[in-house]
Amino acid sequence: MSSLPLNPSAKKPGKVIKQTFPVLEMTCAACAVSVESMLKTATGVKDASVNFANQTALIEYDTTIAKPADLQNVVRSIGYDLVVDEDDPQAIKEEAQRKHYEEVKNRTIWSAVLSVPVVIIGMFFMDMPYGNYISLLLTAPVVFYFGRSFFVHAWKQARFGKANMDTLVALSTGIAFLFSVFNTFFPEFWHSRGIHAYVYFEAAAVVVAFISLGKLLEERAKSSTGSAIKKLMGLQPKTVRVSMDGVEMEIPIARVKVGNVILVRPGEKIPVDGIVTSGNSFVDESMISGEPVAVEKRAGEKVFAGTINQKGSFQFEALKVGGDTILAQIIKMVQEAQGSKAPVQKLVDKIAGIFVPIVIGISILTFITWMALGGDNAFTHALLTSVTVLVIACPCALGLATPTAIMVGVGKGAENNILIKDAESLELAHKVNVIILDKTGTITEGKPMVTNLVWLEGERAAPLYQNILYSIEVQSEHPLAQAIVDRLEEKNVQSIQLSGFESITGKGVKAQASAETFYLGNQKLMEEKNIELTEEVKQKAMYWQSEAKTVVFFANQNSVLALIAIADKIKETSKSAIQTLQDKGIDVYMLTGDNQQTAAAVAKQVGLKHYKAEVLPAEKAEFVKQLQVEGKVVAMVGDGINDSHALAQADVSIAMGKGSDIAMDVAKMTLITSDLNAIPKALNLSTKTVMGIRQNLFWAFIYNVIGIPLAAGVLFPVNGFLLDPMIAGAAMALSSVSVVGNSLRLKLAKI
């Protein structure tokens, strides 16, 4: 067995990374098992997961000990190939898949063309002169030229003591052909024993034709399951326009470096992540945020790869390029999720790995049984049934059952702003019976906004004081000051000269303008400065506070001039999403570090029955653990660094796409939208995906449970029925296609 060479100069472990590589030449689920087992035994490889459905290997390896070229050599040693080209591996994979598809297409067409006359002769003109010789000449190229890949791969597997679907096809067609050749040239061997010299050229030819047809349909289906990745990759342009030393030039996106100044024209896609340096425009960021309204971009604003510029033009400095951009991370997450394995798949892989040897064993047992009990035609029936067993057995359907459903499910999620990082979370999500929501940035917008601004002196007096209020807040360092500044800027206010500006810790600020003193702060500041608070002012302040709003008082030395309410606005969809989850019988909790009054007000507004306030990050994780001890399957939804501990503890972790990098890194799912309705959608997607997996596994198992005994001839003693190898080949091809087709139904499902 080949293994990776140790690097003698490596004295300490290098960086362990996870990387997805395209795998070429795999033809069945057992192939994936072979490649995976070889990679796992390679030196420097920590773990490997090979997915037959999307033809990729997710490898975790030590870069000091193992290099991509070494991994490639290991895979090549058993007859497959690993694409390690770093510039554009996806393009190489797609080109290889295109060539493979064309090859399978040609093989299928010519196999069918040559098989038709063989079938006609074998079924209707079996006694015609030289019929067997004509069939032999037509069948030979079908089996040994158009079907040569089955023999080549079977031999490469056999060298390492392994077997796969190609082994079954090569054995069945090869034995049927050689038996038929013997009977064609030496028919008297059987005639002398009173047995007709049957030939099975049509069976050998049609098995190759049908299996090739199944492979052709399978290749088409697999390309459909990967459409979500292709759509995401299509969001990134191939070339970019950069400005170097005042000169504009167009370069491939692979050559863009951090610090390059990139020019974006109207209607163009933004190629990498960066920050606007000059110009302004509106950018469609729905790819990231899910929001349909374009976002204004001015100098200092961030822009992201894959988003689309509208009518304006601007320049920006590249901050993240290549695999570091948000778009690249999204693509990587989807690829890893589609390549990851659900827990049920690990069991299926073990079954697929021993399936072929078991089938060969059953075939041999069938032959021996018929030879012992078959009577006059024992050898003929023994050979026919043992070959049919080899033909009808299908590990492909079993191997494709889970990964195709997972791939389509992940792709469906990506189309609905749900990024799934691994298959386990997709499989588990439908079992969730408790969901914990963070408040800020999850239930709420996560950005303080002025919800109410009332001028007590009347709107006529407002313009006299708006400029003063604006000028004070522009200088203030309080986190809520920006919300007031944003609100006043909508009214075209102007900044004026202030004097005596003073920050009063924990209470507010004081400033002078036009020989008059002004105060801006909380109620304590007003009372401390003996400013009159009328009953109307107190009641309005209390009412807003009951709605979880922060109240700011603006006053001169005598009276309150304005009342301002600031709140982290609740998302429009939060209430309906929470109601939908509760209607499903799921207990929904809100955990927040905010005070009890604010938490109670938010919980009331969105219809939450359970909430906890003033909760520290460690206490969030402890609460998740407590629910798990009670036997609950817990999903945690958060967006901040403070949620990361609880996200890691939860059974299913969901991060908001606008949240912190740490939260998104820890979470198994990421919502690239602010709409919480994506959560029930994710649960529905899990339910439908798991249902598809179960249906696929049921049909794959039932097919083999029924098909193999029929092929072995269990009905012959009852009604004389023996399954023709030709029909067995058609049934085997149909089983794989039906499993993939059932998975693809999920693309049309409504979640």
PDB file of C-alpha atoms in Angstrom, residues 22 73 142 156 188 223 231 237 266 280 325 332 350 425 437 495 500 514-515 586 626 659 674 681 739-741:
ATOM      1  CA  PRO A  22     -11.758  17.430  -6.929  1.00  0.00           C
ATOM      2  CA  ASN A  73       0.283  10.292  -6.022  1.00  0.00           C
ATOM      3  CA  VAL A 142     -18.803  -3.440 -26.765  1.00  0.00           C
ATOM      4  CA  LYS A 156      -6.437  -1.484 -10.315  1.00  0.00           C
ATOM      5  CA  GLU A 188     -20.390 -30.329 -29.311  1.00  0.00           C
ATOM      6  CA  SER A 223     -24.057  18.119 -12.492  1.00  0.00           C
ATOM      7  CA  LYS A 231     -24.217  30.027  -9.376  1.00  0.00           C
ATOM      8  CA  PRO A 237     -15.953  38.379 -12.408  1.00  0.00           C
ATOM      9  CA  PRO A 266     -21.981  51.036 -13.503  1.00  0.00           C
ATOM     10  CA  ASN A 280     -20.062  56.934  -4.638  1.00  0.00           C
ATOM     11  CA  THR A 325     -13.336  37.272   0.526  1.00  0.00           C
ATOM     12  CA  LYS A 332     -16.034  27.136   0.635  1.00  0.00           C
ATOM     13  CA  LYS A 350     -19.185   0.774   5.626  1.00  0.00           C
ATOM     14  CA  SER A 425     -26.534  19.808  11.221  1.00  0.00           C
ATOM     15  CA  LEU A 437     -32.459  33.413  20.272  1.00  0.00           C
ATOM     16  CA  SER A 495     -23.324  72.564  12.795  1.00  0.00           C
ATOM     17  CA  GLY A 500     -18.125  74.988  27.411  1.00  0.00           C
ATOM     18  CA  SER A 514     -25.680  81.855  22.072  1.00  0.00           C
ATOM     19  CA  ALA A 515     -25.021  82.659  25.762  1.00  0.00           C
ATOM     20  CA  ILE A 586     -40.877  24.327  19.483  1.00  0.00           C
ATOM     21  CA  GLN A 626     -28.945  22.347  31.062  1.00  0.00           C
ATOM     22  CA  GLY A 659     -22.683  38.960  12.816  1.00  0.00           C
ATOM     23  CA  SER A 674     -31.760  39.396   8.535  1.00  0.00           C
ATOM     24  CA  LYS A 681     -37.246  27.304   6.488  1.00  0.00           C
ATOM     25  CA  VAL A 739     -32.260   7.449  -6.351  1.00  0.00           C
ATOM     26  CA  VAL A 740     -30.670  10.544  -7.900  1.00  0.00           C
ATOM     27  CA  GLY A 741     -34.010  11.545  -9.444  1.00  0.00           C
TER      28      GLY A 741
END
